[in-house]
Amino acid sequence: MEFPNGLKYTKDHEWIDTAAAPVTIGVTAYAVDQLGDIVHVELPKVGDSFEAGAAFGTIESTKTVSDLYMPVAGKVVEINKAAVANPQSLQDDPYKLGWLVKVEVKSKIDASTLLDAKAYQHFVAEA
Amino acid sequence: MADTDLKTPLYQVHKAHGAKMVPFGGWLMPVSYSSVLQEHQTVRTACGLFDVSHMGELQVKGPAATTFLQRVSVNDVTRLGDGEGQYTAILHPDGGMIDDLIIYRIQADHYFVCVNASNTDKDYQWLLQQASAMAGVKVTNESTQWCQLAVQGPKSTLAVEALLSPVTKAQLSGLNYMQIMPVKLFGVDGLIARTGYTGEHGYELYVPNAIAERTWHGLMETHSQTGIQPIGLGARDTLRLEACYLLYGNDMNDGVSPLEAGISWAVRLEKGDFVGREALVAQKAAGLNRSQFALRMNEDGIPRHGMEVFKDGDLVGVINSGSVLPTLGGAGGLALLNPKKVAVGDVVEVDVRGKRKLARLVPKPLYKAKVKS
């Protein structure tokens, strides 16, 4: 399972790319593997604002529904409509094609709440 | 996973196939091997192999076996000839369903009964209690001695034939839907029933634990001719939902009658007295307040167990089972709704986590079973 080095991760199994503004957010390969076939993705509207840790959407597999949680506080400036139309893309490519939302970060990101690739890999290995 | 979860004799085989294992009905069972959607498609178009050894097997024997089963079940056992089975239910005196099950008549004084995994103990205790008041019948629970393998799909006959001698192969071709026949597999006594829970032509094999692995591998070896693949409980659920086969615990329970659950075709009120009959007669006379409807979503969103259903702003019932419908497209499910407020053809609203999504009530089944072809 791949966890790209340049990204940060949460214990709720989201990834965030903070290299550029706005930041890009998606779910990890581990989350996708745990869910199985992803059949439905529900995302917020552009312009919606969320606190860090707030549920901003849902991801559904054939069997279960999971909430998506914001790794950072901010305003949604773009959503991946192609991923909504084709949820399979999250399975095929969770880090590129399968991104979910782009967010304008409200304040400075609290880095202590995020894991790097190595720490996240360690976290899921113990899960 | 609870430490108490039972493992079928094929547990290691599932692990070797890369299955994701989940607790279900007190057992640790494979939910999927690769992809639920692919597995679903495999059963609809080729052949799937399911380990359903979690299902319970009871034997009812003795000169009063027929009288006994006629008294505790809703269908008419006297309609069965040797080697024939029927879908039925056992009820509490108030009409609530203890379980839905299949009763096979092996011979006049011997019936083989297949029940739901999570209800096996409940059913067995209930039947023991009912049998204690009657002479000439003995009920035994053989659930842990039997492995059940379901072979389902248009290529299933070819797969099962690979296990059989020329003589039994000929017998298999004469086996009709809902019939069962004794069979020797690897020199051991087992049973083959032409039944299933997928809506496809197929079989359910009952084999003693000792030959479970050999039977599994013998079926899998037909892969190049049949395309057979192992199928988990995830696809079993989407397959049965499309065919509108009920799932105990989701679509009905101890508080739902068979009339409400949508299996009145299996209830023979005219056969004479049986446990729960009076309650059903009263319910029918008063008119049902709940009835099982099939629905398909008009909008995105997937109905799930427990979601509320509205018609013109009024709460009319709840979703019992819901999922994507891989063969039909879109999403849909089964819902227990008030038939005095809704009818097939109506558009209703499903509350999907706070958002009302439109759905239409459609005739059952969603997918027409090909079991008799």
Coordinates of C-alpha atoms in Angstrom, one line a residue:
Chain A
M1 CA 0.0 0.0 0.0
E2 CA 1.4 3.4 -1.0
F3 CA 1.6 6.5 1.2
P4 CA 3.4 9.2 -0.7
N5 CA 6.1 11.0 1.2
G6 CA 5.1 14.6 0.3
L7 CA 1.6 14.3 1.9
K8 CA 0.4 14.6 5.5
Y9 CA -2.1 12.2 7.0
T10 CA -4.7 12.1 9.7
K11 CA -5.8 9.2 12.0
D12 CA -9.2 9.4 10.3
H13 CA -7.4 8.3 7.1
E14 CA -7.5 11.5 5.1
W15 CA -4.5 12.9 3.3
I16 CA -3.7 16.5 2.8
D17 CA -1.3 18.1 0.3
T18 CA -0.1 21.3 1.9
A19 CA 2.6 22.0 -0.6
A20 CA 0.5 24.5 -2.5
A21 CA -2.5 26.8 -1.7
P22 CA -5.3 25.9 -1.7
V23 CA -4.5 22.6 0.0
T24 CA -5.9 19.4 -1.5
I25 CA -7.6 16.7 0.6
G26 CA -8.5 13.1 -0.1
V27 CA -8.7 9.7 1.6
T28 CA -5.8 7.3 1.9
A29 CA -5.2 4.0 0.1
Y30 CA -5.7 2.3 3.5
A31 CA -9.2 3.8 3.9
V32 CA -10.1 2.8 0.3
D33 CA -8.8 -0.8 0.9
Q34 CA -10.8 -1.1 4.2
L35 CA -14.0 0.2 2.5
G36 CA -13.9 -2.1 -0.5
D37 CA -15.8 -1.0 -3.6
I38 CA -16.6 2.7 -3.4
V39 CA -20.0 3.3 -4.9
H40 CA -20.9 6.8 -3.8
V41 CA -19.2 10.0 -2.7
E42 CA -20.9 13.0 -1.3
L43 CA -19.0 16.3 -1.1
P44 CA -19.9 19.8 0.3
K45 CA -20.7 22.8 -1.8
V46 CA -18.0 25.2 -2.9
G47 CA -18.0 28.0 -0.4
D48 CA -18.9 25.8 2.6
S49 CA -16.6 26.3 5.7
F50 CA -15.6 23.7 8.2
E51 CA -13.7 23.5 11.4
A52 CA -10.8 21.1 11.7
G53 CA -12.2 17.6 12.6
A54 CA -15.7 18.4 11.2
A55 CA -17.4 16.0 8.9
F56 CA -17.5 17.4 5.4
G57 CA -18.9 14.6 3.4
T58 CA -19.5 10.9 3.1
I59 CA -18.0 8.0 1.3
E60 CA -20.0 4.8 0.8
S61 CA -19.0 1.3 -0.1
T62 CA -21.4 -1.4 -1.1
K63 CA -21.8 -2.1 2.6
T64 CA -21.0 0.9 4.8
V65 CA -21.0 4.6 5.0
S66 CA -18.1 6.6 6.4
D67 CA -17.8 10.3 7.2
L68 CA -15.0 12.4 5.7
Y69 CA -13.3 14.6 8.3
M70 CA -11.5 17.9 7.6
P71 CA -7.8 17.8 8.6
V72 CA -7.7 21.6 8.8
A73 CA -10.1 24.5 9.2
G74 CA -11.0 26.3 6.1
K75 CA -13.3 27.1 3.1
V76 CA -14.0 24.7 0.2
V77 CA -13.0 26.4 -3.0
E78 CA -13.2 23.4 -5.4
I79 CA -14.6 19.9 -5.3
N80 CA -13.7 16.9 -7.6
K81 CA -16.9 16.5 -9.6
A82 CA -15.2 13.7 -11.6
A83 CA -14.7 11.7 -8.5
V84 CA -18.4 12.1 -7.5
A85 CA -19.4 11.0 -11.0
N86 CA -17.0 8.1 -10.9
P87 CA -16.3 6.9 -7.3
Q88 CA -14.2 4.1 -8.7
S89 CA -11.4 6.6 -9.3
L90 CA -10.8 6.8 -5.5
Q91 CA -9.9 3.1 -5.6
D92 CA -7.8 3.4 -8.8
D93 CA -5.8 6.4 -7.8
P94 CA -6.7 7.8 -4.3
Y95 CA -3.9 10.4 -4.3
K96 CA -4.2 12.0 -7.8
L97 CA -7.5 11.3 -9.7
G98 CA -9.3 10.6 -6.5
W99 CA -8.7 13.9 -4.7
L100 CA -11.9 15.2 -3.0
V101 CA -11.8 18.9 -2.1
K102 CA -9.5 21.9 -2.3
V103 CA -9.6 24.1 0.7
E104 CA -8.5 27.6 1.5
V105 CA -7.0 27.2 5.0
K106 CA -8.4 29.6 7.6
S107 CA -5.4 29.9 9.9
K108 CA -2.0 28.4 10.2
I109 CA -2.1 24.6 10.0
D110 CA -1.6 22.9 13.4
A111 CA 1.1 20.5 12.2
S112 CA 1.0 18.5 15.5
T113 CA -2.4 17.0 14.4
L114 CA -1.0 15.6 11.2
L115 CA 1.2 12.6 10.6
D116 CA 3.9 12.2 8.0
A117 CA 3.9 9.2 5.7
K118 CA 6.1 7.1 7.9
A119 CA 4.1 7.8 11.1
Y120 CA 0.9 7.1 9.3
Q121 CA 2.2 3.8 7.9
H122 CA 3.1 2.9 11.5
F123 CA -0.3 3.9 12.7
V124 CA -2.2 1.7 10.2
A125 CA 0.1 -1.2 10.7
E126 CA -1.0 -1.2 14.4
A127 CA -4.7 -0.7 13.5
Chain B
M1 CA -13.9 -9.8 16.2
A2 CA -15.1 -11.6 19.3
D3 CA -13.0 -14.6 20.4
T4 CA -16.2 -16.6 20.5
D5 CA -16.8 -16.3 16.7
L6 CA -16.9 -19.8 15.2
K7 CA -14.8 -20.6 12.1
T8 CA -16.0 -22.9 9.3
P9 CA -13.8 -25.8 8.2
L10 CA -12.9 -23.6 5.2
Y11 CA -11.4 -20.7 7.2
Q12 CA -7.8 -21.3 6.1
V13 CA -9.0 -21.7 2.5
H14 CA -10.6 -18.3 2.7
K15 CA -7.5 -16.8 4.1
A16 CA -5.4 -18.3 1.3
H17 CA -7.8 -16.7 -1.2
G18 CA -7.2 -13.4 0.4
A19 CA -10.6 -13.0 1.9
K20 CA -11.6 -10.2 4.2
M21 CA -13.2 -11.9 7.2
V22 CA -16.0 -10.4 9.3
P23 CA -18.1 -11.6 12.2
F24 CA -21.6 -12.5 11.0
G25 CA -24.3 -14.4 13.0
G26 CA -21.7 -15.7 15.5
W27 CA -19.3 -16.8 12.8
L28 CA -16.2 -15.4 11.2
M29 CA -17.1 -15.3 7.5
P30 CA -15.6 -14.0 4.2
V31 CA -17.2 -10.7 3.2
S32 CA -15.3 -10.3 0.0
Y33 CA -12.3 -11.9 -1.8
S34 CA -11.6 -9.2 -4.4
S35 CA -14.5 -6.8 -5.0
V36 CA -18.1 -7.1 -4.1
L37 CA -19.2 -5.7 -7.4
Q38 CA -17.0 -8.1 -9.4
E39 CA -18.2 -11.0 -7.3
H40 CA -21.8 -10.0 -7.9
Q41 CA -21.2 -9.9 -11.6
T42 CA -19.4 -13.3 -11.6
V43 CA -22.5 -15.0 -10.1
R44 CA -24.9 -13.3 -12.6
T45 CA -22.8 -14.2 -15.6
A46 CA -20.7 -17.3 -14.7
C47 CA -20.5 -19.1 -11.4
G48 CA -19.8 -18.3 -7.8
L49 CA -18.9 -20.5 -4.8
F50 CA -20.0 -19.5 -1.4
D51 CA -19.1 -21.0 2.0
V52 CA -22.4 -20.6 3.9
S53 CA -21.5 -23.1 6.6
H54 CA -22.7 -20.6 9.2
M55 CA -26.3 -21.6 8.2
G56 CA -27.9 -24.0 10.7
E57 CA -29.0 -27.6 9.9
L58 CA -31.6 -29.3 12.0
Q59 CA -33.1 -32.8 11.5
V60 CA -36.6 -33.6 12.4
K61 CA -37.4 -37.3 12.6
G62 CA -40.0 -39.7 13.8
P63 CA -43.5 -40.9 12.8
A64 CA -45.0 -37.6 14.0
A65 CA -42.5 -35.4 12.1
T66 CA -45.0 -34.3 9.5
T67 CA -47.7 -33.5 12.0
F68 CA -45.2 -31.6 14.1
L69 CA -43.8 -29.5 11.3
Q70 CA -47.3 -28.8 10.0
R71 CA -48.1 -27.4 13.5
V72 CA -45.0 -25.2 13.9
S73 CA -44.6 -23.8 10.4
V74 CA -46.7 -21.6 8.1
N75 CA -46.4 -23.4 4.8
D76 CA -48.2 -26.7 4.1
V77 CA -45.7 -29.5 4.7
T78 CA -48.1 -32.2 3.4
R79 CA -47.7 -30.8 -0.1
L80 CA -44.1 -32.1 0.0
G81 CA -43.1 -35.4 -1.6
D82 CA -39.8 -37.1 -0.8
G83 CA -36.9 -35.0 -2.0
E84 CA -38.9 -31.8 -2.1
G85 CA -38.4 -28.6 -0.1
Q86 CA -40.4 -25.5 0.7
Y87 CA -39.7 -22.0 1.9
T88 CA -41.5 -21.3 5.1
A89 CA -41.4 -19.6 8.5
I90 CA -41.8 -20.4 12.2
L91 CA -43.8 -18.0 14.3
H92 CA -44.4 -16.9 17.8
P93 CA -48.0 -17.3 19.0
D94 CA -48.4 -13.5 18.4
G95 CA -47.5 -14.0 14.7
G96 CA -44.0 -12.5 14.9
M97 CA -41.3 -14.4 12.9
I98 CA -38.9 -16.6 14.8
D99 CA -37.1 -17.4 11.6
D100 CA -37.6 -18.0 7.9
L101 CA -36.2 -21.4 6.7
I102 CA -36.4 -24.2 4.2
I103 CA -37.9 -27.5 5.1
Y104 CA -36.9 -30.5 2.9
R105 CA -38.7 -33.8 3.1
I106 CA -36.1 -36.6 2.9
Q107 CA -38.9 -39.2 3.5
A108 CA -42.2 -39.2 5.4
D109 CA -40.6 -39.5 8.8
H110 CA -37.5 -37.5 8.1
Y111 CA -37.1 -33.8 7.3
F112 CA -33.9 -31.7 6.9
V113 CA -34.3 -28.1 7.9
C114 CA -32.0 -25.2 6.9
V115 CA -32.2 -22.1 9.2
N116 CA -30.4 -18.8 9.6
A117 CA -27.0 -18.8 11.4
S118 CA -27.9 -16.2 14.0
N119 CA -31.2 -18.0 14.8
T120 CA -30.0 -21.6 15.0
D121 CA -30.0 -21.8 18.7
K122 CA -33.3 -19.9 19.1
D123 CA -35.0 -22.1 16.5
Y124 CA -33.6 -25.3 18.0
Q125 CA -34.7 -24.4 21.5
W126 CA -38.1 -23.4 20.3
L127 CA -38.6 -26.5 18.3
L128 CA -37.4 -28.7 21.2
Q129 CA -39.9 -27.0 23.5
Q130 CA -42.7 -27.5 21.0
A131 CA -41.7 -31.1 20.3
S132 CA -41.6 -31.9 24.0
A133 CA -45.4 -31.7 24.1
M134 CA -45.7 -34.3 21.3
A135 CA -44.9 -38.0 21.1
G136 CA -43.1 -39.5 18.1
V137 CA -40.8 -36.6 17.0
K138 CA -37.2 -35.9 17.7
V139 CA -35.4 -32.7 16.7
T140 CA -31.6 -32.6 16.5
N141 CA -29.2 -29.7 15.8
E142 CA -26.4 -30.9 13.5
S143 CA -25.2 -27.4 12.5
T144 CA -21.6 -27.8 13.5
Q145 CA -21.3 -31.1 11.6
W146 CA -22.4 -29.8 8.2
C147 CA -20.6 -27.5 5.8
Q148 CA -22.9 -25.8 3.3
L149 CA -21.5 -24.7 0.0
A150 CA -23.6 -22.7 -2.4
V151 CA -22.8 -23.0 -6.1
Q152 CA -24.7 -20.3 -8.0
G153 CA -24.8 -18.9 -11.5
P154 CA -25.6 -20.0 -15.1
K155 CA -22.5 -22.3 -15.1
S156 CA -23.2 -23.9 -11.7
T157 CA -24.5 -27.2 -13.1
L158 CA -21.2 -27.7 -15.0
A159 CA -19.3 -27.1 -11.7
V160 CA -21.3 -29.4 -9.6
E161 CA -21.2 -32.2 -12.2
A162 CA -17.4 -32.3 -11.8
L163 CA -17.9 -33.8 -8.4
L164 CA -20.4 -36.5 -9.5
S165 CA -20.3 -40.0 -11.0
P166 CA -22.1 -40.5 -14.3
V167 CA -25.1 -42.0 -12.5
T168 CA -25.6 -39.1 -10.1
K169 CA -24.8 -36.6 -12.9
A170 CA -27.9 -38.0 -14.7
Q171 CA -29.9 -37.6 -11.4
L172 CA -28.8 -34.0 -11.1
S173 CA -30.2 -33.2 -14.5
G174 CA -33.6 -34.3 -13.2
L175 CA -33.4 -32.2 -10.1
N176 CA -36.0 -29.4 -10.2
Y177 CA -36.0 -26.1 -8.3
M178 CA -36.5 -26.6 -4.6
Q179 CA -35.7 -30.3 -4.8
I180 CA -33.0 -32.1 -2.8
M181 CA -31.2 -35.4 -3.4
P182 CA -28.8 -37.5 -1.4
V183 CA -25.4 -37.9 -3.0
K184 CA -22.0 -39.6 -2.4
L185 CA -19.2 -37.2 -2.5
F186 CA -15.7 -38.6 -2.1
G187 CA -17.4 -41.7 -0.8
V188 CA -19.2 -39.7 1.9
D189 CA -23.0 -39.0 2.3
G190 CA -24.1 -35.5 1.5
L191 CA -27.1 -33.7 0.0
I192 CA -27.5 -31.5 -3.0
A193 CA -30.4 -29.1 -3.2
R194 CA -31.4 -27.0 -6.2
T195 CA -31.9 -23.8 -4.2
G196 CA -30.1 -20.6 -3.5
Y197 CA -30.1 -17.0 -2.3
T198 CA -28.9 -15.1 -5.4
G199 CA -31.7 -15.2 -8.0
E200 CA -29.6 -17.3 -10.3
H201 CA -29.8 -21.0 -11.2
G202 CA -27.8 -22.9 -8.6
Y203 CA -27.3 -25.5 -5.9
E204 CA -26.6 -25.7 -2.2
L205 CA -24.4 -28.6 -1.2
Y206 CA -24.5 -30.0 2.3
V207 CA -21.4 -31.9 3.1
P208 CA -19.9 -33.3 6.3
N209 CA -17.0 -31.1 7.6
A210 CA -14.5 -33.8 6.8
I211 CA -14.9 -33.4 3.0
A212 CA -15.5 -29.6 2.9
E213 CA -12.1 -28.7 1.6
R214 CA -12.1 -31.5 -1.0
T215 CA -15.5 -30.4 -2.2
W216 CA -14.4 -26.7 -2.4
H217 CA -11.3 -27.5 -4.4
G218 CA -13.1 -30.0 -6.6
L219 CA -15.5 -27.1 -7.6
M220 CA -12.8 -24.5 -7.9
E221 CA -10.9 -26.9 -10.3
T222 CA -13.7 -26.3 -12.9
H223 CA -12.6 -22.6 -13.1
S224 CA -11.4 -22.9 -16.7
Q225 CA -14.8 -24.2 -17.9
T226 CA -17.1 -22.3 -15.6
G227 CA -15.3 -19.2 -14.5
I228 CA -16.1 -20.1 -10.9
Q229 CA -14.8 -17.7 -8.2
P230 CA -15.2 -17.6 -4.5
I231 CA -17.9 -15.1 -3.4
G232 CA -18.2 -13.4 -0.1
L233 CA -21.2 -12.4 2.0
G234 CA -21.0 -8.8 0.6
A235 CA -22.1 -9.9 -2.9
R236 CA -24.5 -12.5 -1.4
D237 CA -26.3 -9.6 0.1
T238 CA -26.5 -7.5 -3.1
L239 CA -27.5 -10.5 -5.1
R240 CA -30.3 -11.5 -2.7
L241 CA -31.5 -7.9 -2.4
E242 CA -31.9 -7.6 -6.2
A243 CA -33.9 -10.8 -6.1
C244 CA -35.9 -9.4 -3.1
Y245 CA -35.1 -12.4 -1.0
L246 CA -35.5 -11.4 2.7
L247 CA -32.7 -11.2 5.2
Y248 CA -33.7 -12.1 8.8
G249 CA -32.7 -9.3 11.2
N250 CA -32.9 -6.7 8.4
D251 CA -36.2 -7.2 6.6
M252 CA -38.0 -9.0 9.4
N253 CA -37.6 -10.1 13.0
D254 CA -39.5 -11.4 16.0
G255 CA -41.9 -8.5 15.8
V256 CA -42.8 -8.7 12.1
S257 CA -45.4 -11.2 10.7
P258 CA -44.9 -13.1 7.5
L259 CA -47.8 -11.2 6.0
E260 CA -46.1 -7.9 6.7
A261 CA -42.7 -9.2 5.6
G262 CA -44.1 -10.0 2.2
I263 CA -44.1 -13.8 2.1
S264 CA -47.8 -14.4 2.4
W265 CA -47.4 -16.7 -0.6
A266 CA -45.7 -19.1 1.7
V267 CA -48.4 -18.8 4.4
R268 CA -51.2 -21.5 4.1
L269 CA -53.9 -20.2 6.4
E270 CA -56.3 -22.8 5.0
K271 CA -54.2 -25.8 6.0
G272 CA -55.5 -25.9 9.5
D273 CA -54.2 -24.7 12.8
F274 CA -50.5 -23.8 13.3
V275 CA -48.6 -21.6 15.8
G276 CA -49.3 -18.0 15.1
R277 CA -52.3 -18.6 12.8
E278 CA -54.9 -16.9 14.9
A279 CA -52.8 -13.8 15.1
L280 CA -52.3 -13.8 11.3
V281 CA -56.0 -14.2 10.7
A282 CA -56.7 -11.2 12.9
Q283 CA -54.0 -9.2 11.3
K284 CA -55.4 -9.9 7.8
A285 CA -59.0 -9.0 8.9
A286 CA -57.9 -5.7 10.4
G287 CA -55.8 -4.8 7.4
L288 CA -52.0 -4.5 7.4
N289 CA -50.3 -1.4 8.7
R290 CA -46.9 -2.4 7.4
S291 CA -46.0 -4.2 4.2
Q292 CA -42.7 -4.9 2.5
F293 CA -42.2 -2.7 -0.6
A294 CA -39.3 -2.6 -3.1
L295 CA -38.0 0.8 -4.1
R296 CA -35.4 2.3 -6.4
M297 CA -33.8 5.6 -6.0
N298 CA -34.6 8.4 -8.5
E299 CA -31.7 10.5 -7.2
D300 CA -28.2 9.7 -6.0
G301 CA -27.9 8.5 -2.4
I302 CA -28.1 4.9 -1.1
P303 CA -30.9 3.7 1.1
R304 CA -29.7 1.9 4.3
H305 CA -31.3 -0.1 7.1
G306 CA -33.2 2.2 9.4
M307 CA -33.6 5.3 7.2
E308 CA -37.0 6.9 7.4
V309 CA -39.3 7.0 4.4
F310 CA -41.8 9.9 3.8
K311 CA -44.8 10.5 1.5
D312 CA -46.1 14.1 1.1
G313 CA -44.2 15.0 4.3
D314 CA -45.7 12.1 6.4
L315 CA -43.5 9.4 7.9
V316 CA -44.7 6.1 6.2
G317 CA -42.1 3.6 7.3
V318 CA -38.4 2.6 7.3
I319 CA -35.8 1.1 5.0
N320 CA -35.0 -2.5 5.9
S321 CA -32.3 -3.2 3.3
G322 CA -30.6 -1.0 0.9
S323 CA -27.6 -1.0 -1.4
V324 CA -26.4 -0.2 -4.8
L325 CA -28.0 -2.6 -7.3
P326 CA -25.1 -3.8 -9.4
T327 CA -27.1 -5.6 -12.1
L328 CA -29.9 -3.1 -12.4
G329 CA -27.9 0.1 -11.9
G330 CA -28.6 2.8 -9.3
A331 CA -29.6 2.0 -5.8
G332 CA -32.6 0.6 -4.1
G333 CA -33.9 -1.7 -1.4
L334 CA -36.7 -3.1 0.7
A335 CA -38.8 -1.0 3.0
L336 CA -41.6 -1.7 5.5
L337 CA -44.2 0.9 4.7
N338 CA -47.8 1.6 5.6
P339 CA -49.9 0.2 2.7
K340 CA -52.8 2.5 3.7
K341 CA -50.6 5.5 2.8
V342 CA -48.5 4.3 -0.2
A343 CA -48.8 2.1 -3.2
V344 CA -46.5 0.6 -5.9
G345 CA -45.9 3.4 -8.4
D346 CA -45.7 6.2 -5.8
V347 CA -42.8 8.5 -5.4
V348 CA -41.5 8.7 -1.8
E349 CA -38.7 10.4 0.0
V350 CA -35.9 8.6 1.8
D351 CA -34.1 10.5 4.6
V352 CA -30.5 9.9 3.7
R353 CA -28.6 11.4 6.6
G354 CA -30.8 14.5 6.8
K355 CA -31.3 14.9 3.1
R356 CA -34.6 13.9 1.5
K357 CA -33.9 11.8 -1.7
L358 CA -36.6 10.8 -4.1
A359 CA -37.3 7.1 -4.7
R360 CA -40.1 5.2 -6.5
L361 CA -42.0 2.1 -5.2
V362 CA -41.7 -0.6 -7.8
P363 CA -43.1 -4.1 -8.2
K364 CA -41.2 -7.0 -6.5
P365 CA -38.8 -8.5 -7.3
L366 CA -36.3 -5.9 -8.5
Y367 CA -34.5 -8.7 -10.4
K368 CA -36.5 -11.6 -11.8
A369 CA -34.9 -14.8 -10.5
K370 CA -33.6 -17.3 -13.1
V371 CA -33.8 -20.2 -10.7
K372 CA -36.2 -22.3 -12.8
S373 CA -34.3 -22.0 -16.1

